[in-house]
Short mmCIF file of C-alpha atoms and ligand atoms in Angstrom, two decimals:
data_model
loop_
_atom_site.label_atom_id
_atom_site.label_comp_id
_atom_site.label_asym_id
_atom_site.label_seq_id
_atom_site.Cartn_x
_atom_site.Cartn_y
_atom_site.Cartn_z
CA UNK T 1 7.85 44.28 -25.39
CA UNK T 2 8.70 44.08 -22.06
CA UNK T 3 11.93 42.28 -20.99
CA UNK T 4 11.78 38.81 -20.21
CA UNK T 5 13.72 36.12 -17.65
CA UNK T 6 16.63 34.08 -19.30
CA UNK T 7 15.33 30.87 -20.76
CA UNK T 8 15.73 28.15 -18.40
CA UNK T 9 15.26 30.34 -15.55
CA UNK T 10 11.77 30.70 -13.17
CA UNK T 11 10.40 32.97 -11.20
CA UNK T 12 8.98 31.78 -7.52
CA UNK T 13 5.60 33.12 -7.22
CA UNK T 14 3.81 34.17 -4.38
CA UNK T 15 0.98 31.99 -3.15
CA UNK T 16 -2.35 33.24 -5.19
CA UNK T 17 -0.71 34.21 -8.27
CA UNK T 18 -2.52 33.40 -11.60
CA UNK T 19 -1.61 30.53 -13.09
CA UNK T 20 0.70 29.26 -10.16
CA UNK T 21 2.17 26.06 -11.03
CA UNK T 22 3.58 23.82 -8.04
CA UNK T 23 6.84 23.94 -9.11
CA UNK T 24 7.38 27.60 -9.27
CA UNK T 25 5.96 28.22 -5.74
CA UNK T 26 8.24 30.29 -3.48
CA UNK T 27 5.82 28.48 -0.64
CA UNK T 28 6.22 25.32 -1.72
CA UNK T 29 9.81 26.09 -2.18
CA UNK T 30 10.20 26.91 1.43
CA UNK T 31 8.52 24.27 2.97
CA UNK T 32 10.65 21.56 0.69
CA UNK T 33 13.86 23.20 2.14
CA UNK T 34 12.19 23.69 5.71
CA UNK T 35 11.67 19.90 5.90
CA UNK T 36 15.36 18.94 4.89
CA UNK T 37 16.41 21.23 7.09
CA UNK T 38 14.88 19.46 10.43
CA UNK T 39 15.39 16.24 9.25
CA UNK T 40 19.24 16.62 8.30
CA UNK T 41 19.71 18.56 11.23
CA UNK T 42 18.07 16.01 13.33
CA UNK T 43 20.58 13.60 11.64
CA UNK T 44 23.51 16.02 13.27
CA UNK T 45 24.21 17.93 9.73
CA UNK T 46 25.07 21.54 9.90
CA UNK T 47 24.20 24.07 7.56
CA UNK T 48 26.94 25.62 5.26
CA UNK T 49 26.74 27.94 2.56
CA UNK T 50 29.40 28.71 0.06
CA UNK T 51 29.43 31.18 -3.01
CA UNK T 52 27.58 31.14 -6.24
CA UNK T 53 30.65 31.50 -8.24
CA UNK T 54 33.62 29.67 -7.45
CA UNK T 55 37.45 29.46 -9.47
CA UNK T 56 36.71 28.23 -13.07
CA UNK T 57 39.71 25.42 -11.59
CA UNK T 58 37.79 24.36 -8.92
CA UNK T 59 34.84 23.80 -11.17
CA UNK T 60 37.17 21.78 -13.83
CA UNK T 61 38.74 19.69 -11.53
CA UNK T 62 35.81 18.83 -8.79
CA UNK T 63 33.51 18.29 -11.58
CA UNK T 64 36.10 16.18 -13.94
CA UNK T 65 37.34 17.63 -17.23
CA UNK T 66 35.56 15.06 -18.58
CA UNK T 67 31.65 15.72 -18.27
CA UNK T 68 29.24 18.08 -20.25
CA UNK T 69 29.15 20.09 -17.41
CA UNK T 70 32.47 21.10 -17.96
CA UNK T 71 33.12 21.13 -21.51
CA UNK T 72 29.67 22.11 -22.26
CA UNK T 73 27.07 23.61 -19.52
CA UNK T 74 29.39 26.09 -17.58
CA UNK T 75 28.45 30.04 -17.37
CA UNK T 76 31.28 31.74 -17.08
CA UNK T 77 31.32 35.13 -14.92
CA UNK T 78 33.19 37.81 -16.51
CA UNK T 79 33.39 41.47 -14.84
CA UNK T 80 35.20 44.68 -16.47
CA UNK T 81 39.15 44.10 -16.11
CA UNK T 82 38.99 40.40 -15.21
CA UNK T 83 39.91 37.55 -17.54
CA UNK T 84 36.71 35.17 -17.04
CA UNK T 85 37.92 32.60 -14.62
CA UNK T 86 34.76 32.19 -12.43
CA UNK T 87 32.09 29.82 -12.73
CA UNK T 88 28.46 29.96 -11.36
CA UNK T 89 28.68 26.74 -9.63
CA UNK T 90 26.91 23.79 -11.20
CA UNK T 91 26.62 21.17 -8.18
CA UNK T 92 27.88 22.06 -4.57
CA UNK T 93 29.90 19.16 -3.62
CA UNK T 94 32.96 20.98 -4.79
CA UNK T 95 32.53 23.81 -3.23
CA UNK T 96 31.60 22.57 0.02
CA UNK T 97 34.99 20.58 -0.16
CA UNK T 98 37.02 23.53 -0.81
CA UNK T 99 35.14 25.08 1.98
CA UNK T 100 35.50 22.08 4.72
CA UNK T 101 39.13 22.04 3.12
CA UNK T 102 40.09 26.15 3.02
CA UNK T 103 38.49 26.62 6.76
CA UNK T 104 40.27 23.77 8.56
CA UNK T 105 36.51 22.24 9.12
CA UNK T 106 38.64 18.82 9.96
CA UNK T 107 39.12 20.34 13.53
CA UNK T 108 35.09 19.39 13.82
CA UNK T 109 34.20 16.40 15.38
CA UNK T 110 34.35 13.50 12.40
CA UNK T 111 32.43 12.66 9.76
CA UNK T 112 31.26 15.68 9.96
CA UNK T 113 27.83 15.94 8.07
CA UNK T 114 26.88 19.25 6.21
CA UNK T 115 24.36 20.50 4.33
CA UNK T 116 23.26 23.13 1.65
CA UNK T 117 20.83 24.11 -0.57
CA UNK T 118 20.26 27.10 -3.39
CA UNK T 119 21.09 27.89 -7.18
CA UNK T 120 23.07 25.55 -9.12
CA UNK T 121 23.83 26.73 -13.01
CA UNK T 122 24.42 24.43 -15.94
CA UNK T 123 24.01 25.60 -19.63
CA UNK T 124 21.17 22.61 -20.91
CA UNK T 125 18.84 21.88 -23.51
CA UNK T 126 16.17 23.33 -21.62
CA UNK T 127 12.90 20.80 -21.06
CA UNK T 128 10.72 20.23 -18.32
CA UNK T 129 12.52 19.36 -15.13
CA UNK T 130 15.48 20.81 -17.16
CA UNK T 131 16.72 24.20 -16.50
CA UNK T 132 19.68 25.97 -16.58
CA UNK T 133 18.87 27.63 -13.20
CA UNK T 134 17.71 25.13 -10.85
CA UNK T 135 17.89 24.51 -7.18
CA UNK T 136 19.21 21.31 -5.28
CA UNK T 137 19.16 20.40 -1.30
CA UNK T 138 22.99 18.66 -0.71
CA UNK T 139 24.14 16.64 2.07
CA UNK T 140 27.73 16.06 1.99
CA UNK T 141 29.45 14.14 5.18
CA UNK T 142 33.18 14.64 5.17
CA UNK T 143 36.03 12.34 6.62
CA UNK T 144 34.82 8.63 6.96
CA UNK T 145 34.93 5.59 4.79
CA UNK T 146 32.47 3.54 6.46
CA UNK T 147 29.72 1.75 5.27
CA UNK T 148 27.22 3.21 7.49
CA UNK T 149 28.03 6.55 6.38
CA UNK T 150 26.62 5.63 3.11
CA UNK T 151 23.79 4.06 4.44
CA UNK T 152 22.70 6.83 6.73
CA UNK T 153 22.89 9.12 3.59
CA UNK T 154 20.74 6.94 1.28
CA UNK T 155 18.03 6.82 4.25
CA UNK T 156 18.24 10.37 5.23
CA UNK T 157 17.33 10.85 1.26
CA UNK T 158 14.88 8.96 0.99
CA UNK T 159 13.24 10.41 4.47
CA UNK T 160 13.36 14.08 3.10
CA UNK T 161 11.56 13.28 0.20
CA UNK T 162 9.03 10.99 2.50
CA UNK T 163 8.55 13.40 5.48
CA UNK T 164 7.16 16.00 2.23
CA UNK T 165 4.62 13.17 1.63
CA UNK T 166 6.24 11.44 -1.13
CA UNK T 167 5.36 8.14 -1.74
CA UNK T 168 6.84 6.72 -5.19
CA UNK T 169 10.28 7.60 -5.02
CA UNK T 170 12.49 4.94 -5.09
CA UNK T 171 16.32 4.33 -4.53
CA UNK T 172 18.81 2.71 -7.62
CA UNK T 173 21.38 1.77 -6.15
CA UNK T 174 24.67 0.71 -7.12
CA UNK T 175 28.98 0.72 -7.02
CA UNK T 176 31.46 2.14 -9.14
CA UNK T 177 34.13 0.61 -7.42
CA UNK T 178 37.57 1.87 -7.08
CA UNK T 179 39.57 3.61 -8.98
CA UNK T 180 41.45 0.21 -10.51
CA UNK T 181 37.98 -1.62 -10.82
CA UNK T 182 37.37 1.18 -12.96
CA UNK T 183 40.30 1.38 -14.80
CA UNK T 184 39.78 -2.77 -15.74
CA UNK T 185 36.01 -2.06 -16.30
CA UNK T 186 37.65 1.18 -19.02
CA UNK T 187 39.99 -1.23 -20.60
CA UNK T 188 36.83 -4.20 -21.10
CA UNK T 189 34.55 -1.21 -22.30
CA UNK T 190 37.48 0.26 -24.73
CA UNK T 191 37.84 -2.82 -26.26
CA UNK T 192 33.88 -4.15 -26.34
CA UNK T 193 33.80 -0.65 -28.33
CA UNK T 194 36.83 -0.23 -30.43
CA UNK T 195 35.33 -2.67 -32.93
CA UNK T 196 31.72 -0.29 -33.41
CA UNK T 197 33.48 2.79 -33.54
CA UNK T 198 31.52 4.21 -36.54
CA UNK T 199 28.10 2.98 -34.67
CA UNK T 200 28.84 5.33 -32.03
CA UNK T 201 27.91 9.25 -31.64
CA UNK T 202 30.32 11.55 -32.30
CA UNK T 203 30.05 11.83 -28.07
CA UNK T 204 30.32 8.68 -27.70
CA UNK T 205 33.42 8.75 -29.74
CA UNK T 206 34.85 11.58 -27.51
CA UNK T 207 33.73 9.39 -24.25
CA UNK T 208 35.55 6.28 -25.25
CA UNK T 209 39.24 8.14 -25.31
CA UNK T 210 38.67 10.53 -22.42
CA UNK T 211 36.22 8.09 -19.90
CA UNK T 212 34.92 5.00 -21.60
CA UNK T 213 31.78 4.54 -18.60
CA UNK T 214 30.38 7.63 -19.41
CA UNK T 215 29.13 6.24 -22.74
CA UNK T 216 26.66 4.33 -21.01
CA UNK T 217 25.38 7.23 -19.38
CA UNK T 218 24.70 8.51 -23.32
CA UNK T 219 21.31 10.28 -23.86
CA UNK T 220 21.85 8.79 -28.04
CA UNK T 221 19.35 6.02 -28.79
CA UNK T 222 21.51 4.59 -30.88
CA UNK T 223 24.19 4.64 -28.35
CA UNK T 224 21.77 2.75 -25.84
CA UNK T 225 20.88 0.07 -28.73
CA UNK T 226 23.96 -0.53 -29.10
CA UNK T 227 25.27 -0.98 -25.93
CA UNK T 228 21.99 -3.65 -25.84
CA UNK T 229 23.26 -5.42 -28.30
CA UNK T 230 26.58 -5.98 -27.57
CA UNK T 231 25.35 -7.23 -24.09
CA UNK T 232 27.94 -4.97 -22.39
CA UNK T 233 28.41 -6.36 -18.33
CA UNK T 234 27.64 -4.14 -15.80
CA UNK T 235 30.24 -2.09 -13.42
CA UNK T 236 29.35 -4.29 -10.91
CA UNK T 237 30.65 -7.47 -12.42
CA UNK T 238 34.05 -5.67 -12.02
CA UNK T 239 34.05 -4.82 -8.47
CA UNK T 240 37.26 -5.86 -6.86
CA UNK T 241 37.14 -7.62 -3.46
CA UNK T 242 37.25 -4.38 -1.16
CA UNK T 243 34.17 -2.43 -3.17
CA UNK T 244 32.93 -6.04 -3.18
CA UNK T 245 32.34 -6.06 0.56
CA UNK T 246 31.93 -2.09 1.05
CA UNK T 247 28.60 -2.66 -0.96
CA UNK T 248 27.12 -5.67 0.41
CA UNK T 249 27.77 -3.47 3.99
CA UNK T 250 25.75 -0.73 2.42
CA UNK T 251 22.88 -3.07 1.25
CA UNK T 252 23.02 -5.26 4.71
CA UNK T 253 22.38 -2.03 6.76
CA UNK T 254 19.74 -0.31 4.38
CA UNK T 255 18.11 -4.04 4.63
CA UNK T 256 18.28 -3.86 8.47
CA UNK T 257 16.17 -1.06 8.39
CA UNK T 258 13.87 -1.56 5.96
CA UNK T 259 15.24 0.91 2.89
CA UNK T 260 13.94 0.09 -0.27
CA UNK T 261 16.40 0.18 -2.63
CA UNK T 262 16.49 -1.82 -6.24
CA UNK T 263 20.07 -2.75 -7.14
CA UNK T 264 20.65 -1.02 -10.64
CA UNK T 265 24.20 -2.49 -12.12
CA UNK T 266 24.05 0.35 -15.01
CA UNK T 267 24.40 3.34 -12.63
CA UNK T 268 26.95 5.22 -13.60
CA UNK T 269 27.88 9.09 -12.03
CA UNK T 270 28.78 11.32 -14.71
CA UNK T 271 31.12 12.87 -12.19
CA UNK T 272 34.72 11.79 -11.85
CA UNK T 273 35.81 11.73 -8.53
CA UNK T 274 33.06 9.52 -7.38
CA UNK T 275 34.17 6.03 -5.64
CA UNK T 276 32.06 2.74 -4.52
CA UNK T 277 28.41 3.82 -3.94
CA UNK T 278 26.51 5.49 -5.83
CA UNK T 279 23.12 5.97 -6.59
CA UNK T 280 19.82 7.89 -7.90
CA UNK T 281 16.43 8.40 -6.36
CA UNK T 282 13.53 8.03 -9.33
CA UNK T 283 10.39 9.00 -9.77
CA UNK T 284 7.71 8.34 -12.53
CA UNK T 285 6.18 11.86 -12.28
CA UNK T 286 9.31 13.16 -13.43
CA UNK T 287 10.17 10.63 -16.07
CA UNK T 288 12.63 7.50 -16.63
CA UNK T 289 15.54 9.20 -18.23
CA UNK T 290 15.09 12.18 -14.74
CA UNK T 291 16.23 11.90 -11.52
CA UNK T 292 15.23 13.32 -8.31
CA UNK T 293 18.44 13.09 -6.89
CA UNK T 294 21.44 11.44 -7.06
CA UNK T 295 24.81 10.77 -4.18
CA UNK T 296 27.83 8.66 -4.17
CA UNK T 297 30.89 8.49 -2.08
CA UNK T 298 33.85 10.73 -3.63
CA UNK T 299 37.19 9.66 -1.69
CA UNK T 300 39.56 11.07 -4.78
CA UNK T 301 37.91 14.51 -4.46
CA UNK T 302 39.55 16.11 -1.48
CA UNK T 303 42.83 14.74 -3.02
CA UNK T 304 41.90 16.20 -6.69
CA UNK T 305 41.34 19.79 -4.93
CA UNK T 306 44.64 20.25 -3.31
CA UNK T 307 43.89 19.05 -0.07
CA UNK T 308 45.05 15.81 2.11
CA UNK T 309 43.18 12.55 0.82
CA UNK T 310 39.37 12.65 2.90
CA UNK T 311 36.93 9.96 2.61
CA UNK T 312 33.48 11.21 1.57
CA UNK T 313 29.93 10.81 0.94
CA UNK T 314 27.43 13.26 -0.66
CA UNK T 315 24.14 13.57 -2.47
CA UNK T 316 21.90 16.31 -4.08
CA UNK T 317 18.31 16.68 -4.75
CA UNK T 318 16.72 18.97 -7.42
CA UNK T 319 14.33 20.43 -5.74
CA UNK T 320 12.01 21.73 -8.62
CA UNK T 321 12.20 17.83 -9.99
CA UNK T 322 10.29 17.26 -6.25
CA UNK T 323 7.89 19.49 -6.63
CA UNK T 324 7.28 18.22 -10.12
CA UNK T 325 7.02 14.15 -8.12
CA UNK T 326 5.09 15.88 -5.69
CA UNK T 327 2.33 17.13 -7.96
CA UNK T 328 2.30 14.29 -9.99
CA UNK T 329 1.22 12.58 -6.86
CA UNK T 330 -1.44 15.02 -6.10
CA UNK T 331 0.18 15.95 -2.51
CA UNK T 332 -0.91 19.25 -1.69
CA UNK T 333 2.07 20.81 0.48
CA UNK T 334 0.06 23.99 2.68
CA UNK T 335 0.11 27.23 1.19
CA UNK T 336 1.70 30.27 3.02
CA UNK T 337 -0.61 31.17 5.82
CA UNK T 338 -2.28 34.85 5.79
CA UNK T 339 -1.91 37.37 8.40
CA UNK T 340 -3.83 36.79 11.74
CA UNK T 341 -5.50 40.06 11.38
CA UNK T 342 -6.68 42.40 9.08
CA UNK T 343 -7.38 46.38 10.58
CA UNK T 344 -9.00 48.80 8.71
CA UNK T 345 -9.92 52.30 9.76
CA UNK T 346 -13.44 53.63 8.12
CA UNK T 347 -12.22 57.56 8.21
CA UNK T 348 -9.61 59.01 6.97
CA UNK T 349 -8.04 60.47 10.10
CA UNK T 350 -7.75 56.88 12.13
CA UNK T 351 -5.52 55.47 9.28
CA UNK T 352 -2.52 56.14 11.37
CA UNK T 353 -4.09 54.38 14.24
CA UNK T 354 -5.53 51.01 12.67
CA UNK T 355 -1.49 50.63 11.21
CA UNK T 356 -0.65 51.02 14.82
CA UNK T 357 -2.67 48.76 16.23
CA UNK T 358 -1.63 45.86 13.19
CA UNK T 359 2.25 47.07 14.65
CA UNK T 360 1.55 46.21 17.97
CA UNK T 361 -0.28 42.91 17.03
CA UNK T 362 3.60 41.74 15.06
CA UNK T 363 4.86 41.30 17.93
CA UNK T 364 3.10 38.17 18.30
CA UNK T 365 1.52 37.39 14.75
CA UNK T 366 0.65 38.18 11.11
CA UNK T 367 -0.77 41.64 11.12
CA UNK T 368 -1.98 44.03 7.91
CA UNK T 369 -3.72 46.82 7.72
CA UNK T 370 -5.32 49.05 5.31
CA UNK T 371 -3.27 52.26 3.17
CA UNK T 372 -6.72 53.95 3.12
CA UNK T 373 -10.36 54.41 5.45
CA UNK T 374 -12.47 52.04 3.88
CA UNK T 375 -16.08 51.04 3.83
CA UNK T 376 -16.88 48.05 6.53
CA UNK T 377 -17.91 45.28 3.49
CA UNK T 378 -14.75 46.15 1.60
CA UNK T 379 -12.65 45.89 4.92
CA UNK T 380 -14.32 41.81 5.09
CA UNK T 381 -13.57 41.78 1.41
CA UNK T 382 -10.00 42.96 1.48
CA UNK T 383 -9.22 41.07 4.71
CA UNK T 384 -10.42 38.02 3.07
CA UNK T 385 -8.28 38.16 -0.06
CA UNK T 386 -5.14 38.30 1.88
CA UNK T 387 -6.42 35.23 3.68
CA UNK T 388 -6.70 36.61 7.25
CA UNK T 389 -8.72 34.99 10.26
CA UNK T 390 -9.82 38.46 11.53
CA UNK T 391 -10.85 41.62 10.86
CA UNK T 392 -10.57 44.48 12.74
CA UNK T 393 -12.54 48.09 12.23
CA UNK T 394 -11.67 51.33 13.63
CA UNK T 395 -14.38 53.93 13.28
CA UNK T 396 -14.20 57.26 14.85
CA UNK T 397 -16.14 56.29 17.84
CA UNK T 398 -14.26 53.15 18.29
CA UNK T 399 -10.75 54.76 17.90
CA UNK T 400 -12.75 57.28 20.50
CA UNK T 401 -13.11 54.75 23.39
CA UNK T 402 -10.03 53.26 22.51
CA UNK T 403 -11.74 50.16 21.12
CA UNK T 404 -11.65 47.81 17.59
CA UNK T 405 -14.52 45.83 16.53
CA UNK T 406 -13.10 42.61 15.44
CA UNK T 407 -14.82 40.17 13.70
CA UNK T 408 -13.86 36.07 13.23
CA UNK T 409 -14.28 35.62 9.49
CA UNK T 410 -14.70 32.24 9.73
CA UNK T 411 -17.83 32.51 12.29
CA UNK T 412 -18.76 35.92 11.44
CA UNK T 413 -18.82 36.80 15.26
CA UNK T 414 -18.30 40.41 16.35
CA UNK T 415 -17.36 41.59 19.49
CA UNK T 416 -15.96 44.50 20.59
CA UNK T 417 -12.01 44.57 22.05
CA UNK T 418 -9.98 47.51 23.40
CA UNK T 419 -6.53 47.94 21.62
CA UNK T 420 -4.96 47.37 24.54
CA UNK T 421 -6.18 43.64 25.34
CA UNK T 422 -6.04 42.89 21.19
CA UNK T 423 -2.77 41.01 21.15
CA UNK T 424 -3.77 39.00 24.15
CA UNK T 425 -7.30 38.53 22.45
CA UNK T 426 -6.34 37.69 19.49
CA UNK T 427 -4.08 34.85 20.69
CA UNK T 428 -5.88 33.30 22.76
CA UNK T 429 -8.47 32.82 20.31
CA UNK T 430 -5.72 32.36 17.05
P1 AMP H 1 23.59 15.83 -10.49
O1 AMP H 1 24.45 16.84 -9.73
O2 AMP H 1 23.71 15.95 -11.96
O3 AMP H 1 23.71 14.45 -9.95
O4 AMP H 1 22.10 16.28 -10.19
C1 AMP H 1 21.47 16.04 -8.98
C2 AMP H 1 20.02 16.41 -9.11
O5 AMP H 1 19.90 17.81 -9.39
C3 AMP H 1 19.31 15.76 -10.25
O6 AMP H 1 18.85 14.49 -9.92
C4 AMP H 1 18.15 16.71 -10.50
O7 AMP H 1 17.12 16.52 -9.56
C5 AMP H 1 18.80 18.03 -10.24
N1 AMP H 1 19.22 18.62 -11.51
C6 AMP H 1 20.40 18.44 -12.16
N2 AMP H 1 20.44 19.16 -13.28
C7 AMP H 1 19.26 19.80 -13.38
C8 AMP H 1 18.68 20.72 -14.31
N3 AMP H 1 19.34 21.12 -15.38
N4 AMP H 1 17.44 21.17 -14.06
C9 AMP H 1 16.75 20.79 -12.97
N5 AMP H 1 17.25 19.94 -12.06
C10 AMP H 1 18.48 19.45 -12.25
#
């Protein structure tokens, strides 16, 4: 049998190939990082890019000993004569911190807003939206505390996924507080339970020793009824006065203008060095328990890494989970265009020449050409397959007087056009 890609992993298919799902569209790809690319950079973010792999260390500590990422979903990179202690990266925030950190990116003006976007790796129980390859857009500003930078993230969000044509997404948003709100809101969730401890999964179990909050992040049913029936209060009702008033700044600006957001008191990061905000972006096409994205402010995380303590605000979207939204939605995102032209020689000798003239036309647009002469209906046929607005034939008596007869698809008009003038020709009438 022949040899197959990794499960959880997807090939991004040309445009036209059988079967061609939304989400596995190198297109539609393209055009979802193409249109977080203009709006973050019209927001002043600049794009970074670090490696795929990064110090198993940096991966422990930015991502917080504590997670499944860590102790469950990380590939390891070994190579002859090395002992293992490289990661493929699972998120980006970390490594984009070590970056800003490593290359003395402080000397930039401040906050200074960056953004990414490629392969993240995390060893899951595969499912749809669920891979263990998959591929996020991050925005990650570095070096202020303030409110606004928080808000300015949340609506730059929510405008990538709108400026795609995305309608139903919509923002939970809530606080973690600091890092003493959450050690009172550990010690209230320790003891709520402490009693229940056989009603809990063995998870669960682990959670409530090592970081109590992520049990209500727990994927176990019986986890969730539980924490339903014991009533447990929200993060939120544990905010101290600083968070207090850092949040209602976040919500009074996103009010101002006009960000929808629901306030969701059970949000809860699974990553530890997050601080204060925090939120997801949902979606129905992609399911209750998914999100499209998620971002919070991480103040400890510069700190955690080595580096001097650096307010900071971040967020990721997956982007195969928008494509997913995006067809459930039924918005059609354009497909790669074909070339502008299509030239064909009808004798074998003026094969050379019709590849020439499709060279010359690249310098200003799409150009193909044939490998072989072909008959004049194949040459509509072929140029139509590969989606092209013209087609251009090169007989012997053309190639002759120097000429191509080129023919609008579209129209079917024919006229006649010397090689010379075809570039000009051809845009003028693209
Ligand atoms: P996280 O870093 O866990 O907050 O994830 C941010 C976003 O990345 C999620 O909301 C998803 O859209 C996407 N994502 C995370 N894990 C996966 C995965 N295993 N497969 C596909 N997308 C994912």
């Amino acid at each position: 049998m022949a040899l197959q890609r990794p499960k959880g992993t997807q090939d991004h298919l040309p445009d036209g190939s059988p079967k061609l799902r939304y989400d596995l569209s190198a297109s539609a790809f393209s055009r979802v990082v193409g249109t977080a690319r203009q709006v973050l950079e019209r927001g002043g973010a600049k794009l970074i890019h670090t490696p795929l792999f990064e110090e198993a260390e940096l991966v422990r500590r930015g991502v917080g000993g504590s997670t499944d990422i860590v102790r469950k979903e990380m590939f390891t990179v070994y190579y002859f004569g090395d002992h293992g202690g490289f990661i493929l990266r699972p998120e980006g925030t970390a490594g984009v911190v070590r970056a800003y950190l490593e290359n003395g990116l402080k000397q930039l003006p401040a906050p200074l807003k960056l953004w990414t976007h490629g392969p993240m790796f995390r060893a899951e129980n595969v499912q749809k939206g669920r891979l263990r390859q998959f591929h996020q857009v991050d925005y990650e500003v570095i070096g202020s505390a303030d409110a606004l930078v928080d808000a300015e993230a949340i609506e730059l969000m929510v405008r990538c996924v709108q400026q795609l044509g995305l309608q139903g997404a919509r923002v939970k948003l809530g606080s973690i507080g600091d890092p003493e709100d959450r050690e009172r809101y550990n010690a209230y969730l320790r003891q709520s339970f402490t009693p229940h401890l056989d009603r809990l999964s063995d998870d669960s179990r682990d959670r409530l020793e090592r970081n109590p909050m992520r049990i209500l992040d727990s994927k176990s049913a019986s986890d969730q009824a539980l924490i339903a029936e014991l009533g447990v209060r929200p993060m939120l009702d544990f905010l101290g006065e600083d968070a207090a008033a850092h949040f209602a700044q976040v919500r009074t600006y996103l009010d101002a203008w006009g960000v929808h957001y629901d306030v969701d008191p059970s949000i809860v990061r699974g990553l530890d060095y997050y601080r204060r905000t925090a939120w997801e972006l949902h979606h129905e096409g992609v399911g209750a328990k998914s999100a499209l994205g998620g971002g919070g402010r991480y103040d400890g995380l510069a700190q955690e890494l080595g580096g001097p303590e650096t307010p900071a605000v971040g967020w990721a979207f997956g982007i195969e989970r928008v494509l997913i939204a995006l067809e459930a939605e039924g918005v059609s995102l354009p497909a790669s265009k074909g070339p502008l032209v299509f030239v064909a020689a009808l004798d074998a000798e003026n094969v050379g020449l019709a590849a020439q003239v499709a060279l010359q036309v690249r310098e200003v647009a799409g150009a193909e050409f044939a490998y072989r002469a072909l008959k004049p209906g194949n040459v509509f046929k072929e140029a139509q397959r590969r989606g092209a607005t013209y087609a251009a034939l090169i007989g012997s008596e053309e190639a002759a007087r120097g000429v191509v007869a080129l023919k609008h698809l579209g129209s079917g008009e024919q006229r006649e056009v010397s090689t010379v003038d075809l570039k000009t020709t051809l845009l003028e009438n693209a």
